[in-house]
Amino acid sequence: MQNDTQPLNDTLVSKSLSAADYVPTLDAMLARTLERIDLKKQQGLRTPDELWIVDHNDVYTLGQAGKEEHILQRTDTPIIKTDRGGQVTWHGHGQLVLYWLFDLDSLKWSVRNLVSHAEQAIEDVINDCLRSSPSSSDNISAHARRDAPGVYLYADTAATDDSTSTDDNSLDNKIMLGKMASLGFKIKHGFSYHGIAINLNCDLSSFNAINPCGYAGMQMLRLSDFVAMQTDSEQTEPDAQTEPDAQTEQTEQTEQQMSDSFSYETVTQKLIDNIAKRHAGLIELRAIAPK
């Protein structure tokens, strides 16, 4: 498990963890949160907030009030009871997990503000990818729902039927395709931890063993099915045994594919940048759509 820490602004740092097992990551996250609470209470110190970017090894996690009835099939993947909100979900490679270790009181954020910032940051990045990708359909967009935390993809039937654009924030005339991002936080003495999970290019079959987030039949989606995302093979060097002319053509084709596609790292950086701007007060919350 690698640990790489980078400053994002004066009061926010990022920490990257790869191939991270869930339990030691949770233990470290809780220990850091308790340490920050103690420093603030005992010494009045405001410590920098932390955004943890995590690539988890396969795991199912069951929230604090989670019901085991939502686990439909037992597999070799461990099931860990945890202290976040929400029901059961899966984490693993190809899914982007970000843990928000934020001092909400210092940010003057309510818990509702935290959830809305998280959902709207995801909306911003997914919709930017959808708009920027030549392979994406123009009538698909990402939206949060008031009745179920997370971010979902919708198809705009009005845009399909008559080529007219509807209000982007309204879910009228939109059909929900499924869920792409989940969230669950824990708040302790005004400090948040846990966070969000976005399916980028992961294997979605792991969700078949559960009712994702407690919703039977919920269709889980991944970004790579809606925009072109680079594969490991596209990022490798051309075959050294290929003839020079063919090698040049192969390189040009690869470069074109890469210019028209997103990498896991590019999407991750887009989301980090958006969250850092929100943390610094540079992106304000949009009005929340009514239920």
Coordinates of C-alpha atoms in Angstrom, one line a residue:
M1 CA 0.0 0.0 0.0
Q2 CA 1.7 3.2 -1.2
N3 CA 1.2 6.5 0.6
D4 CA 1.7 9.7 -1.4
T5 CA 0.7 13.0 0.2
Q6 CA 0.4 16.3 -1.8
P7 CA -0.8 19.8 -0.8
L8 CA -3.9 21.0 -2.7
N9 CA -4.4 24.3 -1.0
D10 CA -3.4 26.0 2.4
T11 CA -5.9 23.9 4.4
L12 CA -6.2 20.7 2.3
V13 CA -3.9 17.9 1.4
S14 CA -4.4 14.7 -0.6
K15 CA -3.2 11.3 0.3
S16 CA -3.1 8.5 -2.3
L17 CA -3.3 4.8 -1.3
S18 CA -3.0 2.0 -3.9
A19 CA -4.0 -1.7 -3.5
A20 CA -5.3 -0.8 0.0
D21 CA -7.0 -3.4 2.2
Y22 CA -10.2 -2.0 3.8
V23 CA -9.7 -2.6 7.5
P24 CA -6.2 -1.0 7.9
T25 CA -7.4 2.0 5.8
L26 CA -10.5 2.4 8.0
D27 CA -8.4 2.1 11.1
A28 CA -6.0 4.8 9.9
M29 CA -8.8 7.1 8.8
L30 CA -10.5 6.8 12.2
A31 CA -7.3 7.3 14.1
R32 CA -6.4 10.4 12.1
T33 CA -9.9 11.8 12.7
L34 CA -9.7 11.2 16.4
E35 CA -6.3 12.8 16.5
R36 CA -7.6 15.9 14.8
I37 CA -10.5 16.1 17.1
D38 CA -8.2 15.9 20.1
L39 CA -5.8 18.6 18.7
K40 CA -8.7 21.0 18.2
K41 CA -10.3 20.4 21.6
Q42 CA -7.2 20.3 23.7
Q43 CA -5.0 22.9 21.8
G44 CA -7.4 24.8 19.6
L45 CA -5.4 23.7 16.5
R46 CA -7.0 23.6 13.1
T47 CA -5.2 20.8 11.2
P48 CA -5.3 20.6 7.4
D49 CA -8.2 18.7 6.0
E50 CA -7.4 15.5 4.0
L51 CA -8.7 14.0 0.8
W52 CA -7.7 10.3 0.6
I53 CA -7.7 8.9 -3.0
V54 CA -7.9 5.1 -2.5
D55 CA -7.7 2.1 -4.8
H56 CA -9.2 -0.7 -2.7
N57 CA -8.6 -4.4 -2.9
D58 CA -12.0 -6.2 -3.4
V59 CA -14.3 -5.8 -0.4
Y60 CA -18.0 -5.6 0.5
T61 CA -18.7 -3.1 3.2
L62 CA -21.9 -3.0 5.3
G63 CA -22.9 0.4 6.8
Q64 CA -23.7 1.0 10.5
A65 CA -27.4 0.3 10.1
G66 CA -26.8 -2.1 7.2
K67 CA -29.0 -5.2 6.9
E68 CA -27.4 -8.5 5.9
E69 CA -30.5 -9.4 4.0
H70 CA -29.1 -7.2 1.2
I71 CA -26.2 -9.6 0.8
L72 CA -27.6 -12.0 -1.7
Q73 CA -24.7 -14.3 -2.2
R74 CA -21.6 -15.1 -0.2
T75 CA -18.3 -15.1 -2.2
D76 CA -14.6 -15.2 -1.4
T77 CA -14.7 -11.4 -1.2
P78 CA -14.6 -10.3 2.5
I79 CA -17.6 -8.6 4.0
I80 CA -16.6 -5.9 6.5
K81 CA -19.0 -4.1 9.0
T82 CA -18.1 -0.4 9.1
D83 CA -19.3 2.7 10.8
R84 CA -20.4 4.8 7.8
G85 CA -24.0 5.5 6.8
G86 CA -25.8 3.5 4.2
Q87 CA -26.3 -0.2 3.4
V88 CA -24.0 -2.6 1.5
T89 CA -21.7 -1.8 -1.4
W90 CA -18.6 -3.1 -3.1
H91 CA -15.1 -1.5 -3.5
G92 CA -12.4 -2.7 -5.8
H93 CA -9.9 -1.9 -8.6
G94 CA -11.3 0.3 -11.3
Q95 CA -13.5 2.1 -8.9
L96 CA -12.4 5.6 -7.6
V97 CA -12.8 6.0 -3.8
L98 CA -12.3 9.4 -2.1
Y99 CA -12.5 9.8 1.6
W100 CA -13.3 13.3 2.9
L101 CA -11.5 13.9 6.2
F102 CA -13.0 17.5 6.7
D103 CA -13.5 19.8 9.6
L104 CA -17.0 20.8 8.8
D105 CA -17.3 23.5 11.5
S106 CA -14.2 25.3 10.2
L107 CA -15.5 25.1 6.7
K108 CA -18.9 26.3 8.0
W109 CA -20.5 23.4 6.1
S110 CA -23.5 21.5 7.4
V111 CA -23.8 17.8 6.8
R112 CA -26.3 18.6 4.0
N113 CA -23.7 20.9 2.5
L114 CA -21.1 18.1 2.6
V115 CA -23.4 15.7 0.9
S116 CA -24.4 18.2 -1.8
H117 CA -20.8 19.2 -2.5
A118 CA -19.9 15.6 -2.9
E119 CA -22.8 14.9 -5.2
Q120 CA -22.4 18.0 -7.3
A121 CA -18.6 17.5 -7.7
I122 CA -19.4 14.0 -9.1
E123 CA -22.1 15.5 -11.4
D124 CA -19.6 18.1 -12.7
V125 CA -16.9 15.6 -13.5
I126 CA -19.1 12.9 -15.0
N127 CA -21.0 15.5 -17.1
D128 CA -17.8 17.1 -18.3
C129 CA -16.5 13.7 -19.4
L130 CA -19.8 13.0 -21.2
R131 CA -19.8 16.3 -23.0
S132 CA -16.1 16.0 -24.0
S133 CA -16.2 12.5 -25.3
P134 CA -16.9 11.9 -29.0
S135 CA -18.3 8.4 -28.2
S136 CA -20.9 9.7 -25.7
S137 CA -24.6 10.2 -26.4
D138 CA -25.8 13.8 -26.2
N139 CA -28.9 13.0 -24.3
I140 CA -27.3 11.3 -21.3
S141 CA -26.4 13.2 -18.1
A142 CA -25.6 12.7 -14.4
H143 CA -27.8 13.8 -11.6
A144 CA -28.2 13.4 -7.9
R145 CA -31.6 12.4 -6.3
R146 CA -33.1 13.8 -3.2
D147 CA -34.7 10.5 -2.3
A148 CA -31.6 8.3 -2.6
P149 CA -28.0 9.5 -2.1
G150 CA -25.6 9.1 -4.9
V151 CA -25.3 10.1 -8.6
Y152 CA -27.3 8.5 -11.4
L153 CA -27.3 8.6 -15.1
Y154 CA -30.4 9.7 -17.0
A155 CA -31.4 9.7 -20.6
D156 CA -33.4 12.7 -21.8
T157 CA -36.3 11.4 -23.8
A158 CA -37.4 14.8 -24.9
A159 CA -34.0 15.5 -26.5
T160 CA -34.3 12.1 -28.3
D161 CA -37.8 12.7 -29.5
D162 CA -37.7 16.2 -30.8
S163 CA -34.1 17.3 -30.5
T164 CA -35.0 20.1 -28.0
S165 CA -33.0 20.5 -24.9
T166 CA -34.8 20.5 -21.5
D167 CA -33.7 22.0 -18.2
D168 CA -30.5 20.1 -17.2
N169 CA -31.5 20.2 -13.5
S170 CA -35.0 18.8 -14.0
L171 CA -35.5 15.1 -14.1
D172 CA -38.8 15.5 -16.0
N173 CA -38.8 13.6 -19.3
K174 CA -35.7 11.8 -18.1
I175 CA -35.4 8.0 -17.7
M176 CA -33.0 6.8 -15.0
L177 CA -30.5 4.3 -16.5
G178 CA -28.8 3.4 -13.2
K179 CA -26.3 4.4 -10.5
M180 CA -22.7 5.4 -11.2
A181 CA -21.6 6.8 -7.8
S182 CA -22.3 6.1 -4.2
L183 CA -21.7 8.0 -1.0
G184 CA -21.7 7.4 2.7
F185 CA -20.2 9.6 5.5
K186 CA -19.6 9.4 9.2
I187 CA -19.6 12.6 11.3
K188 CA -17.8 12.7 14.6
H189 CA -17.6 15.9 16.7
G190 CA -18.0 18.0 13.5
F191 CA -15.4 16.0 11.5
S192 CA -16.3 13.9 8.5
Y193 CA -14.7 10.7 7.2
H194 CA -15.6 8.0 4.7
G195 CA -16.8 9.5 1.4
I196 CA -17.6 8.6 -2.2
A197 CA -17.1 5.8 -4.7
I198 CA -17.4 6.2 -8.5
N199 CA -17.3 3.3 -10.9
L200 CA -14.9 4.2 -13.7
N201 CA -13.7 1.0 -15.4
C202 CA -14.3 -1.7 -12.8
D203 CA -15.9 -5.1 -13.2
L204 CA -19.5 -4.5 -12.3
S205 CA -20.3 -8.2 -11.8
S206 CA -19.4 -7.9 -8.1
F207 CA -22.5 -5.9 -7.5
N208 CA -24.6 -9.0 -8.6
A209 CA -24.1 -10.5 -5.1
I210 CA -25.7 -7.6 -3.3
N211 CA -28.6 -5.2 -3.4
P212 CA -26.4 -2.1 -4.0
C213 CA -26.9 0.4 -1.2
G214 CA -30.0 -1.6 -0.2
Y215 CA -31.9 -1.2 -3.4
A216 CA -33.1 -4.5 -4.9
G217 CA -32.6 -4.5 -8.7
M218 CA -30.5 -1.3 -8.8
Q219 CA -28.6 -1.2 -12.0
M220 CA -25.0 -0.2 -11.4
L221 CA -23.1 1.7 -14.2
R222 CA -19.5 2.5 -15.0
L223 CA -18.1 5.5 -16.8
S224 CA -16.2 3.4 -19.4
D225 CA -19.5 2.2 -20.9
F226 CA -20.4 5.8 -21.8
V227 CA -17.1 7.4 -22.7
A228 CA -13.9 6.1 -24.1
M229 CA -11.4 5.2 -21.4
Q230 CA -7.9 4.2 -22.0
T231 CA -6.9 0.5 -21.3
D232 CA -3.5 -0.6 -20.1
S233 CA -2.6 -1.8 -23.6
E234 CA -3.2 1.6 -25.1
Q235 CA -0.6 3.1 -22.7
T236 CA 2.1 0.6 -23.6
E237 CA 4.9 1.1 -26.1
P238 CA 4.5 -0.2 -29.7
D239 CA 5.8 -3.7 -30.4
A240 CA 9.5 -3.5 -31.1
Q241 CA 9.3 -6.3 -33.7
T242 CA 6.8 -4.3 -35.8
E243 CA 8.1 -2.8 -39.1
P244 CA 9.0 0.9 -38.8
D245 CA 6.2 2.2 -41.0
A246 CA 3.6 -0.1 -39.3
Q247 CA 5.0 1.0 -35.9
T248 CA 4.5 4.6 -36.8
E249 CA 1.0 4.0 -37.9
Q250 CA 0.4 2.0 -34.7
T251 CA 1.7 4.9 -32.6
E252 CA -0.5 7.4 -34.5
Q253 CA -3.6 5.3 -34.0
T254 CA -2.8 4.9 -30.3
E255 CA -2.2 8.6 -29.9
Q256 CA -5.5 9.4 -31.6
Q257 CA -7.3 6.9 -29.4
M258 CA -5.7 8.4 -26.3
S259 CA -6.6 12.0 -27.3
D260 CA -10.3 10.9 -27.7
S261 CA -10.4 9.0 -24.4
F262 CA -9.9 9.5 -20.7
S263 CA -7.6 7.7 -18.4
Y264 CA -8.4 6.7 -14.8
E265 CA -5.8 9.2 -13.7
T266 CA -7.3 12.1 -15.7
V267 CA -10.8 11.5 -14.3
T268 CA -9.3 11.3 -10.8
Q269 CA -7.5 14.6 -11.2
K270 CA -10.6 16.3 -12.5
L271 CA -12.5 15.3 -9.4
I272 CA -9.6 16.2 -7.0
D273 CA -9.5 19.7 -8.6
N274 CA -13.2 20.2 -8.4
I275 CA -13.3 19.2 -4.7
A276 CA -10.3 21.4 -3.9
K277 CA -12.0 24.4 -5.4
R278 CA -15.2 23.7 -3.4
H279 CA -13.1 23.3 -0.3
A280 CA -11.5 26.7 -1.0
G281 CA -14.9 28.4 -1.6
L282 CA -14.4 28.8 -5.3
I283 CA -17.3 26.7 -6.3
E284 CA -20.7 27.4 -4.7
L285 CA -23.5 24.9 -4.2
R286 CA -26.2 24.9 -6.9
A287 CA -29.8 25.0 -5.7
I288 CA -31.0 21.5 -4.8
A289 CA -33.8 20.2 -7.0
P290 CA -37.1 19.6 -5.1
K291 CA -38.1 16.0 -4.3

